[in-house]
Coordinates of C-alpha atoms in Angstrom, one line a residue:
X1 CA 35.6 14.1 1.7
X2 CA 36.1 10.9 3.4
X3 CA 32.6 10.6 5.2
X4 CA 32.7 6.9 5.3
X5 CA 31.3 4.1 7.5
X6 CA 34.1 4.8 10.1
X7 CA 33.2 8.5 10.5
X8 CA 29.3 7.5 10.7
X9 CA 30.2 4.7 13.4
X10 CA 31.7 7.6 15.6
X11 CA 29.2 9.9 15.0
X12 CA 26.3 7.4 15.8
X13 CA 28.1 6.7 19.0
X14 CA 28.1 10.3 19.9
X15 CA 24.6 10.9 18.9
X16 CA 23.3 8.1 21.0
X17 CA 25.1 9.1 24.1
X18 CA 23.9 12.9 23.7
X19 CA 20.3 12.4 22.4
X20 CA 19.5 9.2 24.4
X21 CA 15.8 9.8 26.0
X22 CA 15.7 13.6 24.4
X23 CA 12.7 14.9 23.7
X24 CA 11.7 16.5 20.4
X25 CA 10.4 20.2 21.0
X26 CA 10.5 22.0 17.7
X27 CA 11.4 21.4 14.1
X28 CA 12.6 23.6 11.5
X29 CA 12.9 23.5 7.6
X30 CA 15.5 26.2 6.7
X31 CA 15.9 25.0 3.2
X32 CA 14.4 22.6 0.8
X33 CA 16.9 19.9 1.8
X34 CA 17.9 20.9 5.4
X35 CA 16.4 20.0 8.9
X36 CA 16.8 21.2 12.4
X37 CA 15.3 19.3 15.2
X38 CA 15.2 20.9 18.7
X39 CA 15.9 18.4 21.5
X40 CA 15.2 18.7 25.1
X41 CA 17.7 16.7 27.4
X42 CA 18.5 16.6 31.2
X43 CA 21.9 18.5 30.5
X44 CA 20.1 21.4 28.4
X45 CA 18.7 21.8 24.8
X46 CA 20.4 20.6 21.8
X47 CA 19.8 21.1 18.1
X48 CA 20.4 18.5 15.5
X49 CA 21.0 19.4 12.0
X50 CA 20.3 17.3 9.1
X51 CA 20.9 17.6 5.2
X52 CA 20.2 15.7 2.3
X53 CA 22.1 18.2 0.1
X54 CA 24.6 17.0 -2.6
X55 CA 27.0 19.7 -1.5
X56 CA 26.5 19.3 2.5
X57 CA 24.9 16.0 3.3
X58 CA 25.2 15.0 6.9
X59 CA 23.6 15.1 10.4
X60 CA 25.1 16.4 13.6
X61 CA 24.8 18.4 16.6
X62 CA 24.9 22.1 15.6
X63 CA 25.3 25.5 17.7
X64 CA 24.2 27.8 14.7
X65 CA 21.0 29.5 14.9
X66 CA 19.0 28.7 11.8
X67 CA 16.0 30.9 10.7
X68 CA 12.6 29.2 10.8
X69 CA 10.9 30.0 7.3
X70 CA 7.4 31.7 7.8
X71 CA 5.9 28.9 5.4
X72 CA 7.2 25.7 6.7
X73 CA 7.6 22.9 4.0
X74 CA 5.5 19.9 3.7
X75 CA 8.3 17.5 5.1
X76 CA 8.5 20.0 8.4
X77 CA 4.8 20.2 8.9
X78 CA 4.5 16.3 8.5
X79 CA 7.3 15.7 11.2
X80 CA 5.7 18.2 13.4
X81 CA 2.5 16.3 13.3
X82 CA 3.8 12.9 13.8
X83 CA 7.2 13.3 16.1
X84 CA 6.8 16.4 18.1
X85 CA 6.9 15.3 21.8
X86 CA 8.6 12.0 20.8
X87 CA 11.5 10.6 22.8
X88 CA 14.8 9.3 21.2
X89 CA 15.5 5.4 22.3
X90 CA 18.2 4.7 20.2
X91 CA 20.8 6.2 17.6
X92 CA 22.7 3.8 15.7
X93 CA 24.5 3.1 12.3
X94 CA 22.9 0.7 9.7
X95 CA 25.5 -2.1 9.4
X96 CA 28.7 -0.3 8.4
X97 CA 26.8 2.1 5.8
X98 CA 26.8 5.7 5.4
X99 CA 23.2 5.5 7.3
X100 CA 22.1 6.7 10.9
X101 CA 18.7 5.7 12.1
X102 CA 17.1 7.5 15.3
X103 CA 14.5 5.4 16.8
X104 CA 11.8 7.4 18.3
X105 CA 8.8 6.7 20.6
X106 CA 5.5 8.8 19.9
X107 CA 2.2 8.9 20.6
X108 CA -0.9 9.1 18.3
X109 CA -4.0 11.5 18.9
X110 CA -5.7 8.6 21.1
X111 CA -2.4 8.5 23.4
X112 CA -1.3 5.2 22.0
X113 CA 2.5 4.4 21.7
X114 CA 3.8 4.3 18.3
X115 CA 7.5 3.5 17.2
X116 CA 9.0 5.6 14.2
X117 CA 12.5 6.0 13.0
X118 CA 14.2 8.9 11.2
X119 CA 16.5 7.5 8.7
X120 CA 19.4 9.8 7.5
X121 CA 21.0 8.5 4.4
X122 CA 24.4 10.2 3.8
X123 CA 25.3 9.2 0.2
X124 CA 26.4 12.7 -1.5
X125 CA 23.8 13.7 -4.3
X126 CA 21.7 10.5 -3.2
X127 CA 21.3 11.7 0.5
X128 CA 17.7 11.5 1.8
X129 CA 15.8 11.9 4.9
X130 CA 13.1 9.4 5.9
X131 CA 10.4 8.9 8.4
X132 CA 9.4 5.4 8.6
X133 CA 6.9 3.4 10.5
X134 CA 8.9 0.7 12.7
X135 CA 6.3 -1.8 13.1
X136 CA 5.0 -1.8 9.2
X137 CA 8.4 -0.7 7.6
X138 CA 6.6 1.7 5.6
X139 CA 7.6 5.0 4.5
X140 CA 5.5 7.9 6.2
X141 CA 7.1 10.7 4.3
X142 CA 10.6 11.6 3.0
X143 CA 12.3 14.9 2.2
X144 CA 13.0 13.7 -1.1
X145 CA 10.3 11.6 -3.2
X146 CA 12.0 9.1 -5.7
X147 CA 9.7 7.6 -7.9
X148 CA 10.5 4.4 -10.1
X149 CA 11.1 6.5 -13.1
X150 CA 13.8 8.4 -11.2
X151 CA 15.5 5.6 -9.6
X152 CA 15.0 2.1 -10.9
X153 CA 16.6 0.5 -8.0
X154 CA 14.4 1.3 -5.3
X155 CA 11.7 4.0 -4.9
X156 CA 11.1 6.3 -2.0
X157 CA 7.5 7.4 -1.7
X158 CA 5.0 7.5 1.3
X159 CA 3.4 4.5 1.8
X160 CA 5.9 2.1 0.1
X161 CA 8.3 -0.2 2.1
X162 CA 11.3 1.2 3.1
X163 CA 14.3 -0.7 1.7
X164 CA 18.2 0.2 2.3
X165 CA 20.3 1.1 -0.5
X166 CA 21.9 -2.0 -2.3
X167 CA 24.9 -3.2 -0.5
X168 CA 26.6 -4.4 -3.9
X169 CA 27.6 -7.5 -2.1
X170 CA 30.2 -5.8 0.0
X171 CA 31.4 -7.0 3.5
X172 CA 30.7 -4.8 6.5
X173 CA 34.1 -3.8 7.8
X174 CA 33.0 -5.4 11.2
X175 CA 33.1 -8.6 9.8
X176 CA 36.4 -8.6 8.1
X177 CA 39.2 -11.1 9.3
X178 CA 42.7 -12.1 8.3
X179 CA 41.3 -14.9 6.0
X180 CA 38.8 -12.3 4.1
X181 CA 41.4 -9.8 3.8
X182 CA 43.7 -12.2 2.2
X183 CA 41.2 -13.3 -0.5
X184 CA 40.3 -9.2 -1.1
X185 CA 44.0 -8.6 -1.3
X186 CA 44.3 -11.4 -3.8
X187 CA 41.5 -10.7 -6.2
X188 CA 43.2 -9.0 -9.0
X189 CA 40.0 -8.8 -10.7
X190 CA 38.8 -5.7 -8.5
X191 CA 41.6 -3.7 -9.6
X192 CA 45.4 -3.4 -9.9
X193 CA 45.8 -1.6 -6.5
X194 CA 45.0 -3.1 -3.1
X195 CA 43.2 0.0 -2.0
X196 CA 40.9 -0.4 -4.8
X197 CA 40.3 -4.0 -4.4
X198 CA 39.5 -3.2 -0.6
X199 CA 37.0 -0.3 -1.7
X200 CA 35.2 -2.7 -4.1
X201 CA 34.6 -5.5 -1.4
X202 CA 34.5 -3.6 2.1
X203 CA 31.4 -1.9 3.1
X204 CA 31.8 1.5 4.7
X205 CA 35.7 2.4 4.0
X206 CA 36.4 5.3 1.8
X207 CA 39.4 5.2 -0.8
X208 CA 41.2 7.4 1.5
X209 CA 41.2 5.0 4.4
X210 CA 41.6 2.0 2.0
X211 CA 44.8 3.6 0.9
X212 CA 45.7 4.0 4.6
X213 CA 45.3 0.4 5.3
X214 CA 46.8 -0.8 2.2
X215 CA 50.1 0.6 3.6
X216 CA 50.3 -2.6 6.0
X217 CA 53.0 -5.2 5.3
X218 CA 50.5 -8.2 4.9
X219 CA 46.8 -9.0 4.6
X220 CA 46.6 -10.1 8.4
X221 CA 48.3 -7.0 9.6
X222 CA 46.0 -4.9 7.6
X223 CA 42.6 -6.9 9.2
X224 CA 44.1 -6.5 12.6
X225 CA 44.5 -2.5 12.1
X226 CA 40.9 -2.2 10.8
X227 CA 39.6 -4.4 13.7
X228 CA 41.5 -2.4 16.2
X229 CA 39.6 0.6 14.8
X230 CA 36.3 -1.0 15.1
X231 CA 36.5 -2.3 18.5
X232 CA 38.1 0.8 20.1
X233 CA 35.2 2.8 20.4
X234 CA 34.1 6.2 20.7
X235 CA 37.0 7.0 23.0
X236 CA 39.9 6.2 20.5
X237 CA 38.5 8.3 17.8
X238 CA 40.0 11.8 17.2
X239 CA 38.2 14.2 14.9
X240 CA 40.3 16.1 12.9
X241 CA 40.0 18.6 9.9
X242 CA 42.8 18.7 7.4
X243 CA 43.4 22.0 5.9
X244 CA 45.4 22.7 2.7
X245 CA 46.2 26.3 1.8
X246 CA 43.7 27.7 4.2
X247 CA 40.9 25.6 2.9
X248 CA 39.4 22.3 4.5
X249 CA 40.2 19.5 2.6
X250 CA 39.3 16.6 4.4
X251 CA 38.0 15.4 8.0
X252 CA 38.1 12.0 9.6
X253 CA 38.2 10.5 13.0
X254 CA 41.5 8.2 12.5
X255 CA 44.8 9.6 11.8
X256 CA 45.3 10.1 8.0
X257 CA 49.0 9.9 7.5
X258 CA 48.7 10.6 3.6
X259 CA 48.0 14.3 4.5
X260 CA 51.0 14.4 6.9
X261 CA 53.1 17.4 5.9
X262 CA 50.9 18.5 3.1
X263 CA 48.1 19.7 5.3
X264 CA 47.4 21.5 8.7
X265 CA 45.6 19.3 11.4
X266 CA 42.6 21.1 13.4
X267 CA 41.6 18.8 16.2
X268 CA 37.9 18.9 17.5
X269 CA 36.5 17.5 20.9
X270 CA 33.7 15.7 18.8
X271 CA 32.7 14.6 15.4
X272 CA 29.7 17.1 15.4
X273 CA 31.7 20.4 15.8
X274 CA 34.5 18.9 13.2
X275 CA 31.7 18.5 10.8
X276 CA 30.0 21.8 11.3
X277 CA 33.2 23.5 11.1
X278 CA 34.4 21.8 7.8
X279 CA 31.0 22.2 6.1
X280 CA 31.0 26.1 7.3
X281 CA 34.6 26.8 6.0
X282 CA 34.3 24.8 2.8
X283 CA 31.0 26.4 1.8
X284 CA 32.6 29.9 2.6
X285 CA 35.7 28.9 0.8
X286 CA 33.4 27.8 -2.3
X287 CA 31.3 31.1 -1.9
X288 CA 34.6 33.1 -1.9
X289 CA 35.6 31.5 -5.1
X290 CA 32.3 32.2 -6.8
X291 CA 32.4 35.8 -5.4
X292 CA 36.0 36.3 -6.5
X293 CA 35.5 34.7 -10.0
X294 CA 32.6 37.0 -10.8
X295 CA 34.5 40.3 -9.5
X296 CA 37.6 39.0 -11.5
X297 CA 35.5 38.7 -14.6
X298 CA 33.9 42.1 -14.2
X299 CA 37.4 43.7 -13.4
X300 CA 38.9 42.1 -16.2
X301 CA 36.1 42.9 -18.7
X302 CA 36.5 46.6 -17.8
X303 CA 40.4 46.6 -17.8
X304 CA 40.1 45.2 -21.2
X305 CA 37.6 47.9 -22.5
X306 CA 39.8 50.7 -20.8
X307 CA 43.0 49.6 -22.5
X308 CA 41.3 49.1 -25.7
X309 CA 40.0 52.9 -25.3
X310 CA 43.5 53.9 -24.1
X311 CA 45.1 52.4 -27.3
X312 CA 42.5 54.1 -29.5
X313 CA 43.0 57.4 -27.6
X314 CA 46.6 57.3 -28.4
X315 CA 46.4 56.6 -31.8
X316 CA 43.8 59.7 -32.3
X317 CA 46.4 62.0 -30.5
X318 CA 49.3 60.3 -32.6
X319 CA 47.1 61.5 -35.7
X320 CA 46.3 64.7 -34.3
X321 CA 49.7 65.6 -33.6
X322 CA 50.4 65.2 -37.2
X323 CA 47.9 67.9 -38.1
X324 CA 50.3 70.5 -39.2
X325 CA 50.2 69.4 -42.5
X326 CA 46.5 70.4 -43.0
X327 CA 47.4 73.9 -41.8
X328 CA 50.3 73.8 -44.4
X329 CA 47.9 72.6 -47.1
X330 CA 45.5 75.5 -46.4
X331 CA 48.3 78.2 -46.7
X332 CA 49.8 76.7 -49.8
X333 CA 46.4 76.7 -51.5
X334 CA 45.7 80.2 -50.3
X335 CA 48.9 81.2 -51.7
X336 CA 48.4 79.8 -55.0
X337 CA 44.8 80.3 -55.2
X338 CA 44.7 82.1 -58.6
X339 CA 47.0 79.3 -60.0
X340 CA 44.4 76.4 -59.0
X341 CA 41.6 75.6 -61.5
X342 CA 38.3 75.1 -60.1
X343 CA 37.0 71.6 -60.3
X344 CA 40.5 69.6 -59.9
X345 CA 40.8 66.7 -57.9
X346 CA 44.4 67.3 -56.6
X347 CA 47.2 69.9 -57.2
X348 CA 51.2 69.9 -57.0
X349 CA 52.6 73.2 -55.4
X350 CA 55.8 74.3 -54.3
X351 CA 56.3 74.1 -50.4
X352 CA 58.1 77.4 -49.6
X353 CA 59.3 76.2 -46.4
X354 CA 61.9 73.7 -47.9
X355 CA 61.3 74.2 -51.5
X356 CA 59.8 70.8 -52.1
X357 CA 57.0 69.8 -54.1
X358 CA 53.5 68.9 -52.1
X359 CA 50.7 67.0 -53.7
X360 CA 47.3 68.1 -52.2
X361 CA 43.9 66.3 -52.7
X362 CA 41.3 68.7 -53.6
X363 CA 37.4 68.4 -53.4
X364 CA 36.4 69.2 -57.1
X365 CA 33.0 70.0 -55.6
X366 CA 34.8 73.1 -53.6
X367 CA 36.2 76.4 -55.0
X368 CA 40.0 76.4 -54.3
X369 CA 39.2 79.0 -51.3
X370 CA 36.6 76.7 -49.8
X371 CA 39.3 73.8 -50.2
X372 CA 41.7 76.0 -48.1
X373 CA 39.0 76.8 -45.6
X374 CA 38.3 72.8 -45.2
X375 CA 42.0 72.1 -44.6
X376 CA 42.3 75.1 -42.0
X377 CA 39.1 73.6 -40.1
X378 CA 40.7 70.1 -39.8
X379 CA 43.8 71.6 -38.5
X380 CA 41.9 73.6 -35.7
X381 CA 39.7 70.5 -35.0
X382 CA 42.7 68.3 -34.7
X383 CA 44.5 70.8 -32.4
X384 CA 41.3 70.9 -30.3
X385 CA 40.9 67.2 -30.3
X386 CA 44.6 66.9 -28.8
X387 CA 43.7 68.8 -25.7
X388 CA 40.2 67.0 -25.1
X389 CA 41.8 63.6 -25.9
X390 CA 44.8 64.0 -23.6
X391 CA 42.2 64.9 -20.7
X392 CA 40.4 61.5 -21.6
X393 CA 43.8 59.4 -21.8
X394 CA 44.3 60.8 -18.3
X395 CA 41.0 59.8 -16.8
X396 CA 41.2 56.3 -18.6
X397 CA 44.6 55.8 -17.3
X398 CA 43.5 56.4 -13.8
X399 CA 40.7 54.2 -14.3
X400 CA 43.0 51.5 -15.3
X401 CA 45.3 52.2 -12.3
X402 CA 42.3 52.0 -10.0
X403 CA 41.1 48.7 -11.6
X404 CA 44.4 47.2 -11.2
X405 CA 44.6 48.1 -7.5
X406 CA 41.0 46.2 -7.3
X407 CA 42.4 43.5 -8.9
X408 CA 45.0 43.2 -6.4
X409 CA 42.6 43.3 -3.5
X410 CA 40.4 40.5 -5.1
X411 CA 43.3 38.1 -5.0
X412 CA 44.5 38.9 -1.8
X413 CA 41.1 39.0 -0.1
X414 CA 40.6 36.8 3.1
X415 CA 37.1 36.4 3.5
X416 CA 33.5 36.9 2.1
X417 CA 33.3 40.2 3.7
X418 CA 36.2 41.7 2.2
X419 CA 35.1 40.6 -1.2
X420 CA 31.6 42.2 -0.5
X421 CA 33.4 45.4 0.4
X422 CA 35.3 45.5 -2.9
X423 CA 31.9 44.5 -4.8
X424 CA 30.2 47.6 -3.1
X425 CA 33.2 49.9 -3.8
X426 CA 32.9 48.9 -7.6
X427 CA 29.2 49.6 -7.5
X428 CA 29.7 52.8 -6.1
X429 CA 32.5 53.6 -8.5
X430 CA 30.1 52.8 -11.3
X431 CA 32.0 49.8 -12.7
X432 CA 29.2 47.1 -11.9
X433 CA 25.9 47.3 -11.7
X434 CA 23.8 46.1 -8.7
X435 CA 21.2 43.5 -8.6
X436 CA 19.4 45.3 -5.8
X437 CA 20.8 48.9 -5.6
X438 CA 18.4 49.6 -2.5
X439 CA 20.2 47.2 -0.5
X440 CA 23.4 48.1 -1.7
X441 CA 22.8 51.8 -0.7
X442 CA 21.8 50.9 2.7
X443 CA 25.0 48.6 3.3
X444 CA 27.2 50.3 6.3
X445 CA 30.9 50.0 5.7
X446 CA 32.6 48.1 8.4
X447 CA 36.3 49.1 8.5
X448 CA 38.7 46.5 10.0
X449 CA 42.5 47.2 8.7
X450 CA 45.2 44.5 9.5
X451 CA 46.6 45.6 12.9
X452 CA 50.1 45.2 13.6
X453 CA 52.7 46.2 16.2
X454 CA 56.5 47.0 15.5
X455 CA 59.0 45.6 17.8
X456 CA 59.2 48.9 19.2
X457 CA 55.6 49.0 20.4
X458 CA 54.3 51.3 17.6
X459 CA 51.1 50.6 16.1
X460 CA 50.5 49.8 12.3
X461 CA 47.5 49.6 10.1
X462 CA 47.1 48.4 6.5
X463 CA 44.2 48.8 4.4
X464 CA 42.2 45.7 3.1
X465 CA 40.5 47.7 0.1
X466 CA 40.6 51.2 -1.5
X467 CA 37.7 52.5 0.7
X468 CA 39.8 51.4 3.7
X469 CA 42.6 53.0 2.7
X470 CA 40.7 56.3 2.4
X471 CA 39.4 55.8 5.9
X472 CA 43.0 55.1 7.1
X473 CA 44.7 58.0 5.5
X474 CA 42.2 60.7 6.0
X475 CA 39.8 59.7 9.0
X476 CA 42.2 57.5 11.3
X477 CA 45.7 58.8 10.7
X478 CA 46.8 61.9 12.2
X479 CA 48.8 64.7 10.5
X480 CA 52.3 63.5 12.0
X481 CA 51.7 59.6 11.3
X482 CA 53.6 58.2 8.5
X483 CA 52.0 56.8 5.4
X484 CA 53.7 54.2 3.5
X485 CA 53.1 52.7 0.0
X486 CA 54.6 50.3 -2.4
X487 CA 56.2 52.2 -5.2
X488 CA 54.4 52.6 -8.5
X489 CA 51.9 49.4 -8.4
X490 CA 49.0 48.6 -6.5
X491 CA 48.9 47.9 -2.7
X492 CA 47.6 49.0 0.8
X493 CA 48.0 52.2 2.2
X494 CA 49.8 51.6 5.6
X495 CA 50.2 53.9 8.5
X496 CA 52.7 53.8 11.1
X497 CA 51.5 55.8 14.3
X498 CA 54.0 57.9 15.6
X499 CA 52.3 59.1 18.7
X500 CA 53.8 62.6 18.2
X501 CA 57.4 61.4 18.5
X502 CA 60.2 60.9 16.0
X503 CA 60.0 57.5 14.4
X504 CA 63.0 55.0 14.7
X505 CA 64.6 53.4 11.7
X506 CA 63.6 49.6 12.9
X507 CA 59.9 50.8 13.0
X508 CA 59.9 52.6 9.7
X509 CA 61.7 49.2 8.1
X510 CA 59.3 47.1 9.6
X511 CA 56.0 49.2 8.5
X512 CA 57.6 49.4 4.8
X513 CA 58.0 45.6 5.1
X514 CA 54.2 45.3 5.7
X515 CA 53.3 47.8 2.9
X516 CA 55.3 45.7 0.5
X517 CA 53.7 42.3 1.8
X518 CA 50.3 44.0 1.2
X519 CA 51.0 44.7 -2.2
X520 CA 51.3 43.4 -5.8
X521 CA 55.1 43.1 -5.2
X522 CA 54.6 40.5 -2.0
X523 CA 56.6 37.7 -4.1
X524 CA 59.3 39.9 -5.1
X525 CA 62.6 41.2 -3.1
X526 CA 64.0 44.7 -2.6
X527 CA 60.8 46.2 -3.1
X528 CA 60.7 50.0 -3.1
X529 CA 58.5 51.5 -0.6
X530 CA 57.5 55.2 -0.5
X531 CA 56.8 57.0 2.9
X532 CA 56.0 60.5 4.0
X533 CA 53.9 62.2 6.6
X534 CA 50.1 61.9 6.3
X535 CA 49.9 65.8 6.1
X536 CA 51.5 65.6 2.5
X537 CA 49.1 62.9 1.2
X538 CA 46.0 64.6 -0.5
X539 CA 43.0 63.2 -2.3
X540 CA 42.3 65.0 -5.7
X541 CA 38.7 66.1 -6.2
X542 CA 36.8 63.5 -7.9
X543 CA 39.6 60.9 -7.5
X544 CA 38.5 57.1 -7.3
X545 CA 38.7 55.4 -3.8
X546 CA 42.4 54.9 -2.7
X547 CA 43.7 57.1 -5.3
X548 CA 45.9 59.8 -3.8
X549 CA 48.9 62.1 -4.4
X550 CA 51.8 63.0 -2.1
X551 CA 54.9 64.9 -1.8
X552 CA 57.8 65.3 0.4
X553 CA 58.4 61.3 0.2
X554 CA 61.2 59.3 0.6
X555 CA 61.9 55.7 -0.5
X556 CA 63.0 52.6 1.4
X557 CA 64.0 49.4 -0.3
X558 CA 62.6 46.3 1.8
X559 CA 61.7 42.6 1.4
X560 CA 58.0 41.9 1.7
X561 CA 57.0 40.4 4.9
X562 CA 55.1 40.6 8.4
X563 CA 58.4 40.4 10.5
X564 CA 58.5 37.9 13.5
X565 CA 58.6 41.0 15.5
X566 CA 55.4 42.1 14.5
X567 CA 52.2 40.6 16.1
X568 CA 49.0 41.1 14.8

């Protein structure tokens, strides 16, 4: 993320405008590295969110509601004591660094005025929030304590002087002119790329912005572009989040041409709302990835075991189907019982079915009649096993089919709630264990199928998971509505609501396209889709969610799509 000095500059101007003379009313510390401060302003109440988390560093105005822990953190209690009731006198950026300072005017227990400042260092995993006494420059408290053995460059501890992170000899971008930019461009020791040289020499610009600026034809033009950004002020900033494949990729307040064509742009009225949207959706995408990976791993593990079980069952059935030789051995031993010497280990007898010789292994500890009985028992056991193994094989194949449908829904899930519904379904089906079974049992299902309308005005719904498929087909749909499903592969149940009239071919084709789209065949063409009236769709006793049988069906061949004539 390009959370650089230019974004901080825009953010500081925005916060100063909205928080000037605001009074601190409440302070929460929802997480160990988070802070929420409630301000009262003439225009209403404002919540400021700050975080020193490596994955979500920043400070911005938030509209979200955060929980106030029953037991507040130490930093929160300290701030409540020292700055509650204080007023904001200034919000500014330190030089062009990723640091925002909020000056506060507070009063001590005797009523004397004291000046303090909250310092937000927004530097990835090195982020921190400190309360500093303005007069002495000493750190009063910090959300992260950094003793000398943890940070050899600077320690952050109560009672120690506050020092800014080292500037590494970089020049603030507000001081760059054509002459300095020319020297930077010419410095080959700082890297082969001009953008690398700019990042190593200029304070407050990210590699992304450096690449943007390096497209200039000359260092003078580059310096003029940077100067225009600096001098234009808050009104020229246009906060945007750049979205790639449905996930937030980056955020900035100036146009980033590098993302043109490859990313969608989402504009925001202010930096705070852009930052909040970016972090919320990025965290959601990360959580989705984690949940999806966990569910995929569990599902694949179960599928691997079931496929191995299926192979073993097939081998056992094949072996059992060859059990007729045991019956033959028993018959031949019985027919020749008086010619077989007790204690023999094997015997060669004539097969009276084809006239050939058959060599039969005997147990020398058993009499010939006992050996015959043993072979008859093997034959009976094998025949009985065929029936049992075939039942097990059918159940195993149904489980494989069910888990393959689960895999499809995991891959096509669009949000966390859909993944959690799949997790709940797997738990209830016995394929995964819940870490908190009581909580799982109390969860209520929320069914929100994908809604569409055909070009002729008929409603169409598509299930998002197996449990929703069951609800859609057996609870919501009427007996004369049309049920559609991709042929012989995992996919959603789709219902075309007929409204007690004959369904036209156009609506049927559009609904079939939706069924093909929400299936494993989404990337294929000319996909077969079965359809029939809901009255002909049945759920066998004991069947897994989403598993049905149907009759009186016909098949349409369509291309997977959500046609332009259909609006969700």
